[in-house]
Coordinates of N, CA, C and O in Angstrom, one line a residue:
M665 N 0.9 -1.0 0.1 CA 0.3 -0.2 -0.2 C 0.8 1.4 0.0 O 2.0 1.4 0.1
G666 N 0.4 2.5 -1.1 CA 1.4 3.3 -0.8 C 0.7 4.8 0.6 O 0.0 4.7 1.0
N667 N 2.4 5.3 0.4 CA 2.3 6.4 1.8 C 1.3 6.5 1.9 O 0.6 7.1 2.7
A668 N 0.9 7.7 0.3 CA -0.4 8.2 0.5 C -1.9 8.5 0.3 O -3.2 8.3 1.2
L669 N -1.9 6.9 0.0 CA -3.6 6.2 0.1 C -3.8 5.7 1.5 O -4.3 5.6 2.8
V670 N -2.3 5.6 3.0 CA -2.2 4.4 3.6 C -2.9 5.9 4.7 O -3.9 6.6 5.4
V671 N -2.3 7.8 4.3 CA -2.9 8.6 5.0 C -3.6 9.0 4.5 O -5.2 9.7 6.0
E672 N -4.2 9.0 3.3 CA -6.5 9.0 3.0 C -6.6 8.3 3.7 O -7.4 8.8 3.8
L673 N -6.9 7.4 4.0 CA -7.3 5.5 5.1 C -7.7 6.7 6.5 O -8.7 6.7 6.7
D674 N -6.3 7.6 6.8 CA -6.1 7.8 8.4 C -7.3 9.0 8.4 O -6.8 8.8 8.8
L675 N -6.7 9.9 6.8 CA -7.5 10.8 7.9 C -9.8 10.6 7.6 O -9.8 11.0 7.8
R676 N -9.6 10.2 6.7 CA -10.8 9.5 5.9 C -11.3 8.5 7.4 O -12.3 9.1 8.0
H677 N -11.0 8.0 8.8 CA -11.3 7.8 9.5 C -11.5 8.2 10.5 O -12.3 8.3 11.7
L678 N -11.2 9.7 10.8 CA -10.5 10.1 11.3 C -11.9 10.7 11.0 O -12.7 11.5 12.3
K679 N -12.1 11.0 10.1 CA -13.5 11.8 9.9 C -14.8 11.5 10.3 O -15.6 11.7 10.9
T680 N -14.3 10.1 9.7 CA -15.6 9.5 10.2 C -15.8 8.5 11.3 O -17.4 8.4 12.0
T681 N -14.7 7.8 11.1 CA -14.7 6.5 12.5 C -15.4 7.4 13.6 O -16.1 6.9 14.1
L682 N -14.9 8.4 13.6 CA -14.6 9.3 15.3 C -15.7 9.8 15.2 O -15.8 10.6 16.0
G683 N -16.2 10.5 14.2 CA -16.9 10.9 13.7 C -17.0 12.7 14.9 O -17.1 13.9 14.3
M684 N -15.2 12.8 13.7 CA -15.2 13.2 13.4 C -15.1 15.1 11.9 O -14.6 16.0 11.7
D685 N -16.5 13.9 11.2 CA -16.6 15.1 10.3 C -17.7 16.6 10.6 O -17.7 17.4 10.0
V686 N -18.0 16.3 11.7 CA -18.8 17.8 12.0 C -17.3 18.3 13.2 O -17.5 17.5 14.2
L687 N -16.9 19.4 13.3 CA -16.7 20.0 14.5 C -17.6 21.0 15.7 O -18.4 21.5 14.6
R688 N -17.8 20.0 16.7 CA -18.4 21.1 17.2 C -18.6 22.4 18.5 O -19.4 24.0 18.2
C689 N -17.3 22.8 17.9 CA -16.5 23.9 19.3 C -16.5 24.9 18.4 O -16.8 25.0 17.7
K690 N -16.3 26.2 18.6 CA -16.9 27.5 18.2 C -15.7 28.2 17.0 O -15.6 28.7 16.8
T691 N -15.5 28.5 18.5 CA -13.8 29.6 18.8 C -12.6 28.4 18.4 O -12.2 26.7 18.6
P692 N -11.4 28.8 18.3 CA -9.9 28.3 17.4 C -9.2 27.3 17.9 O -9.5 26.2 17.7
S693 N -9.2 28.1 19.8 CA -8.9 27.2 20.9 C -9.9 25.8 21.3 O -8.4 25.1 21.4
M694 N -10.4 26.0 21.2 CA -11.7 24.8 21.5 C -11.2 24.0 20.6 O -11.4 22.7 20.2
V695 N -11.2 24.2 18.8 CA -11.4 23.5 17.5 C -9.7 22.9 17.9 O -10.0 21.6 17.7
R696 N -9.1 23.8 17.9 CA -7.8 23.0 18.6 C -8.3 22.0 19.5 O -7.2 21.2 19.0
K697 N -8.5 22.1 20.7 CA -8.7 21.6 21.6 C -9.6 20.2 21.4 O -9.1 19.0 21.3
E698 N -10.6 20.1 20.7 CA -11.4 19.1 19.4 C -10.1 17.9 19.0 O -10.9 17.3 19.3
I699 N -9.8 19.1 17.7 CA -9.1 18.2 17.1 C -7.3 17.3 17.9 O -8.0 15.8 17.4
Y700 N -7.2 17.8 18.7 CA -6.4 17.7 19.8 C -6.6 16.1 19.9 O -6.2 14.8 20.1
V701 N -8.2 16.1 21.2 CA -9.0 14.9 21.3 C -8.9 14.0 21.1 O -8.7 12.6 20.9
Y702 N -9.0 14.2 19.3 CA -9.6 13.0 18.0 C -8.1 13.0 17.5 O -8.7 10.8 17.6
L703 N -7.1 13.0 17.6 CA -6.1 12.6 17.4 C -5.7 11.9 18.8 O -4.8 10.7 17.8
L704 N -6.0 12.3 19.6 CA -5.1 11.7 20.7 C -6.3 10.4 21.0 O -5.4 9.1 21.1
A705 N -7.3 9.5 20.5 CA -8.4 8.5 20.2 C -8.3 7.5 19.4 O -7.8 6.3 19.8
Y706 N -7.2 8.7 18.2 CA -7.4 8.0 16.7 C -6.3 7.5 17.2 O -6.0 6.2 17.2
N707 N -4.9 7.8 18.0 CA -3.6 6.9 18.1 C -4.0 5.9 19.1 O -3.5 5.2 19.2
L708 N -4.6 6.4 20.8 CA -5.2 4.9 21.1 C -5.6 4.4 20.6 O -5.1 2.7 20.1
L709 N -6.6 4.0 20.0 CA -7.1 2.9 19.3 C -6.1 2.3 18.3 O -5.7 1.1 18.2
R710 N -5.2 2.8 17.7 CA -4.3 2.6 16.7 C -3.4 1.6 17.5 O -2.2 1.5 16.8
S711 N -2.8 2.7 18.6 CA -2.0 1.4 18.8 C -2.6 0.0 19.9 O -1.3 -0.4 20.0
L712 N -3.5 0.0 20.4 CA -4.4 -1.1 21.4 C -3.8 -1.5 19.1 O -4.0 -3.4 19.8
M713 N -4.0 -1.8 18.1 CA -4.4 -2.7 16.5 C -3.2 -3.4 16.6 O -2.6 -3.7 16.3
W714 N -2.3 -2.1 17.0 CA -0.9 -1.9 17.0 C 0.1 -3.3 17.6 O -0.3 -5.1 17.5
S715 N -0.1 -3.0 18.6 CA -0.4 -4.5 20.2 C -1.3 -5.2 19.8 O -0.6 -6.6 20.2
A716 N -2.1 -5.9 19.7 CA -3.4 -6.7 19.3 C -2.0 -7.9 18.3 O -2.2 -9.1 18.0
G717 N -2.3 -6.6 16.6 CA -1.4 -7.7 15.8 C -0.3 -7.8 15.4 O 0.2 -8.7 15.0
T718 N 0.6 -7.2 16.6 CA 2.0 -7.6 16.7 C 1.8 -9.1 17.9 O 2.9 -9.5 18.0
T719 N 1.3 -9.0 18.3 CA 0.8 -10.2 19.8 C 0.8 -11.2 19.5 O 1.1 -12.5 19.3
Y720 N -0.7 -11.3 18.2 CA -1.3 -12.7 18.0 C -0.6 -11.9 16.4 O -1.4 -13.6 15.6
G721 N 0.5 -12.3 15.1 CA 0.8 -12.1 14.3 C -0.1 -11.5 13.1 O 0.0 -12.6 12.5
T722 N -0.8 -10.9 13.4 CA -1.9 -10.6 12.8 C -1.8 -8.8 11.9 O -1.2 -8.5 13.2
P723 N -0.7 -8.4 10.2 CA -0.7 -7.0 9.9 C -1.9 -5.9 11.3 O -3.0 -6.3 10.3
P724 N -1.5 -5.6 11.3 CA -2.0 -4.2 11.8 C -2.9 -3.9 11.3 O -3.7 -2.8 11.8
L725 N -2.9 -3.1 9.7 CA -2.5 -2.5 8.8 C -4.1 -3.2 8.1 O -5.8 -2.8 7.7
R726 N -4.7 -4.3 8.8 CA -5.6 -5.7 8.5 C -6.7 -5.5 8.9 O -7.8 -6.0 9.8
L727 N -6.3 -4.8 10.2 CA -7.5 -5.1 11.4 C -8.5 -4.0 11.1 O -7.9 -3.3 11.0
S728 N -9.7 -3.3 11.9 CA -10.5 -2.7 11.5 C -10.7 -2.2 12.8 O -10.5 -2.2 13.5
L729 N -10.7 -0.6 12.6 CA -10.2 0.4 13.7 C -12.1 0.7 13.9 O -12.0 1.0 15.0
Q730 N -12.5 0.5 13.2 CA -14.6 0.7 13.6 C -14.6 -0.2 14.0 O -15.2 -0.3 15.7
G731 N -13.8 -1.3 14.3 CA -14.1 -2.4 15.2 C -12.7 -2.7 16.6 O -13.7 -2.7 17.6
T732 N -11.8 -2.1 16.4 CA -11.6 -1.4 17.6 C -11.6 -0.5 18.7 O -12.2 -1.2 19.7
R733 N -12.4 -0.4 17.8 CA -13.3 1.2 18.9 C -14.3 0.8 19.6 O -15.2 1.0 20.9
H734 N -15.4 -0.4 18.6 CA -16.0 -1.2 18.8 C -16.4 -2.3 20.5 O -16.6 -1.6 21.6
H735 N -14.8 -2.3 20.0 CA -14.1 -3.4 21.1 C -14.4 -3.2 22.1 O -14.0 -3.2 24.3
L736 N -13.2 -1.7 22.5 CA -12.7 -0.9 23.4 C -14.0 -1.1 23.9 O -13.6 -1.1 25.1
N737 N -15.1 -0.4 23.6 CA -15.8 -0.1 24.1 C -16.4 -0.7 25.3 O -17.6 -0.1 26.2
N738 N -16.9 -1.5 24.8 CA -17.4 -3.0 25.0 C -16.6 -2.9 27.0 O -17.4 -3.4 27.1
F739 N -15.5 -3.4 26.4 CA -14.0 -3.8 27.7 C -14.2 -3.0 28.5 O -13.9 -2.9 30.0
I740 N -14.6 -2.2 28.2 CA -14.0 -0.6 29.5 C -15.0 -0.6 30.4 O -13.9 -0.6 31.2
P741 N -15.7 -1.3 30.6 CA -16.5 -1.1 32.0 C -16.2 -2.6 32.7 O -15.9 -2.3 33.7
K742 N -15.3 -3.2 32.4 CA -14.8 -4.5 32.5 C -13.4 -4.2 33.1 O -13.1 -4.8 34.1
L743 N -13.0 -3.1 32.7 CA -12.1 -2.6 32.8 C -10.9 -2.3 34.4 O -10.3 -1.8 35.1
L744 N -12.6 -1.2 34.6 CA -13.1 -0.3 35.0 C -12.6 -1.6 36.8 O -12.8 -0.5 37.2
A745 N -14.0 -2.3 36.4 CA -14.4 -2.8 37.7 C -13.4 -4.0 38.3 O -13.5 -4.5 38.9
A746 N -12.8 -3.8 37.0 CA -11.6 -5.1 37.5 C -10.7 -4.6 38.7 O -10.0 -3.6 38.1
T747 N -9.8 -5.8 39.5 CA -9.3 -5.1 40.1 C -7.5 -5.5 39.5 O -7.2 -5.5 37.4
S748 N -6.4 -4.8 40.0 CA -5.3 -4.7 38.9 C -4.5 -6.1 37.9 O -4.1 -5.7 37.0
T749 N -4.5 -6.9 39.2 CA -4.3 -8.0 38.3 C -5.5 -9.1 37.5 O -5.1 -9.2 35.8
K750 N -6.3 -8.5 37.7 CA -7.8 -9.8 36.9 C -7.9 -8.0 35.7 O -8.0 -8.2 34.0
R751 N -7.1 -6.6 35.6 CA -7.6 -6.0 34.3 C -6.1 -6.0 33.4 O -6.8 -6.5 32.1
L752 N -5.6 -6.8 33.2 CA -4.6 -7.6 32.8 C -4.8 -8.7 31.5 O -4.8 -9.2 30.8
Q753 N -5.9 -9.1 32.8 CA -6.0 -10.5 31.9 C -7.1 -9.7 30.6 O -7.2 -10.6 29.4
I754 N -7.8 -8.5 31.0 CA -9.0 -8.6 30.3 C -8.1 -8.1 29.0 O -8.7 -7.7 27.7
Y755 N -7.0 -7.1 29.6 CA -6.0 -6.5 28.5 C -6.3 -7.2 27.1 O -6.7 -7.4 26.0
W756 N -5.7 -8.8 27.7 CA -4.8 -9.3 27.2 C -5.9 -10.2 26.6 O -5.7 -10.8 24.7
T757 N -6.8 -10.3 26.8 CA -8.6 -10.3 25.9 C -8.8 -9.8 24.9 O -9.7 -10.4 23.5
L758 N -8.9 -9.0 25.0 CA -9.2 -7.4 24.2 C -8.4 -7.3 23.2 O -8.7 -7.2 22.0
L759 N -7.0 -7.6 23.4 CA -6.3 -7.2 22.5 C -6.3 -9.0 21.4 O -6.8 -9.1 20.3
K760 N -6.5 -10.0 22.1 CA -7.1 -11.0 22.1 C -7.9 -11.1 20.3 O -8.2 -12.0 19.6
V761 N -8.7 -10.5 20.8 CA -10.5 -10.1 20.2 C -9.8 -9.0 19.2 O -10.4 -9.3 17.9
I762 N -9.3 -8.6 19.3 CA -9.4 -7.6 18.0 C -7.8 -7.8 17.0 O -8.8 -7.3 16.3
A763 N -7.5 -8.5 17.8 CA -6.6 -9.0 16.8 C -7.4 -10.7 15.5 O -6.6 -10.8 14.2
H764 N -8.1 -11.2 16.0 CA -9.0 -11.8 15.5 C -10.1 -11.6 14.6 O -10.8 -12.3 13.1
K765 N -10.1 -10.3 14.3 CA -11.6 -9.8 13.8 C -10.4 -8.9 12.4 O -10.9 -7.9 11.7
A766 N -9.2 -9.3 11.2 CA -9.2 -9.0 10.4 C -10.0 -8.7 9.7 O -11.0 -9.4 9.3
V767 N -9.4 -7.5 8.7 CA -10.6 -7.2 7.7 C -10.1 -8.2 6.0 O -8.4 -7.8 6.3
S768 N -10.5 -8.6 5.6 CA -9.8 -9.5 4.3 C -9.5 -8.4 2.8 O -9.2 -7.2 3.2
D769 N -8.6 -8.6 2.3 CA -7.9 -7.5 1.5 C -8.2 -7.3 0.2 O -9.4 -9.1 -0.5
R770 N -9.4 -6.2 0.2 CA -10.2 -6.1 -1.1 C -9.8 -5.2 -2.1 O -9.6 -3.7 -2.4
P771 N -8.9 -5.8 -3.1 CA -7.9 -4.9 -3.9 C -8.3 -3.8 -5.3 O -7.9 -3.1 -4.7
S772 N -9.0 -4.4 -5.6 CA -10.3 -3.5 -6.4 C -11.0 -2.6 -6.3 O -11.7 -2.0 -6.5
R773 N -11.1 -2.2 -4.4 CA -12.1 -2.1 -3.7 C -11.9 -0.5 -4.0 O -11.0 0.3 -3.7
S774 N -13.1 0.5 -4.6 CA -13.6 1.7 -4.6 C -15.2 2.0 -4.3 O -15.7 1.9 -4.9
E775 N -14.5 3.0 -3.7 CA -16.4 3.1 -3.0 C -16.7 4.4 -3.6 O -15.6 5.4 -3.1
P776 N -17.7 5.2 -4.1 CA -18.3 6.0 -4.4 C -18.3 7.5 -2.9 O -18.8 7.1 -2.4
R777 N -18.1 8.4 -3.5 CA -18.2 9.7 -1.7 C -18.8 10.2 -2.5 O -19.8 11.4 -2.6
V778 N -20.3 9.5 -2.1 CA -21.5 10.0 -1.7 C -22.5 10.2 -0.3 O -21.9 9.2 0.0
R779 N -23.1 10.3 0.2 CA -24.1 10.4 1.3 C -25.0 9.7 1.0 O -25.9 9.4 -0.3
K780 N -26.0 8.7 2.0 CA -26.9 7.7 1.2 C -28.5 9.1 2.0 O -28.9 8.7 1.8
R781 N -28.0 9.4 3.2 CA -28.6 10.1 3.9 C -28.8 11.6 3.5 O -27.9 12.3 3.5
R782 N -30.5 11.6 2.3 CA -30.5 13.4 2.6 C -30.9 14.4 3.6 O -31.0 13.7 4.6
P783 N -30.3 15.6 3.2 CA -30.6 16.4 4.4 C -32.1 16.5 4.2 O -32.9 16.7 3.6
K784 N -32.2 17.8 6.0 CA -33.6 17.3 6.2 C -33.8 19.0 4.9 O -33.0 19.8 5.3
A785 N -34.7 19.1 5.2 CA -35.6 20.8 4.0 C -35.8 21.5 5.5 O -35.7 23.0 4.9
Y786 N -35.4 21.1 6.5 CA -35.5 22.6 7.6 C -34.4 23.8 7.2 O -32.8 23.3 6.4
P787 N -34.3 24.9 7.2 CA -33.5 25.9 6.8 C -32.4 25.7 8.1 O -32.7 25.3 9.5
L788 N -30.9 26.4 8.4 CA -29.9 26.3 9.6 C -30.1 27.4 10.3 O -30.6 28.6 10.4
M789 N -30.2 26.8 11.1 CA -29.9 27.7 13.0 C -29.3 28.7 12.8 O -27.9 28.6 12.8
T790 N -29.5 30.5 11.9 CA -28.9 31.4 12.1 C -28.9 32.6 13.8 O -28.6 33.3 13.3
K791 N -30.0 32.1 14.2 CA -29.8 33.6 15.2 C -29.9 32.4 16.5 O -30.5 30.9 16.4
P792 N -29.8 32.8 17.5 CA -30.0 32.1 19.1 C -31.2 31.7 19.1 O -32.5 32.4 18.3
R793 N -31.0 30.4 20.0 CA -32.9 29.6 20.4 C -33.8 31.0 20.6 O -35.0 30.5 20.1
H794 N -33.7 31.3 22.0 CA -34.5 32.6 22.1 C -34.8 32.8 21.4 O -36.3 33.4 21.5
E795 N -34.0 33.7 19.9 CA -34.7 34.5 19.5 C -35.3 34.2 18.3 O -37.1 34.2 18.1
L796 N -35.6 32.8 18.3 CA -36.4 31.2 17.7 C -37.4 31.5 17.6 O -39.0 31.6 17.6
Q797 N -37.4 31.8 19.5 CA -39.0 30.5 19.6 C -39.7 32.1 20.0 O -40.6 32.2 20.2
K798 N -39.3 33.1 20.1 CA -39.7 34.3 20.8 C -40.5 35.2 19.4 O -41.7 34.8 19.2
Q799 N -39.5 34.3 18.5 CA -40.2 35.4 16.7 C -41.3 33.8 16.3 O -43.1 34.1 15.8
L800 N -41.3 32.2 17.0 CA -42.8 32.0 16.9 C -43.5 32.1 17.9 O -45.1 31.6 17.7
Q801 N -43.3 32.9 18.7 CA -44.5 32.7 19.7 C -45.3 34.3 19.1 O -46.5 34.1 19.2
T802 N -44.9 35.1 18.6 CA -45.4 36.1 18.0 C -46.6 36.6 16.6 O -47.3 36.4 16.3
A803 N -46.1 34.9 15.9 CA -46.0 34.1 14.9 C -47.5 34.3 15.0 O -48.8 33.2 15.1

């Protein structure tokens, strides 16, 4: 796989899989912080994928980022409730589950960049909510 393709896939994962396609913060400093949090989460998932792949002999780039995210979300309550010795066993089980969900090779797969869902017919909110509520009451 070429480096440009890997970078493109990584950026796509950041935007779609982690929900970064719409940033919610309004100020530049908060947008930067939001991006840093997404990058931190992305690096956490990729490091889990790397650990799982190298531990269990699966190529890390063949592992699913979305699958890793789902597995981590499912294991977090167990990890938080466990004692320190049990936590290590749960962590190794998490790595094993991640490693055994490899994505098959799809060499000529190309997906169109289109949206499946149509946007709603409502206009965008351009005024504060209380002003719009006041307009509704006077109408």
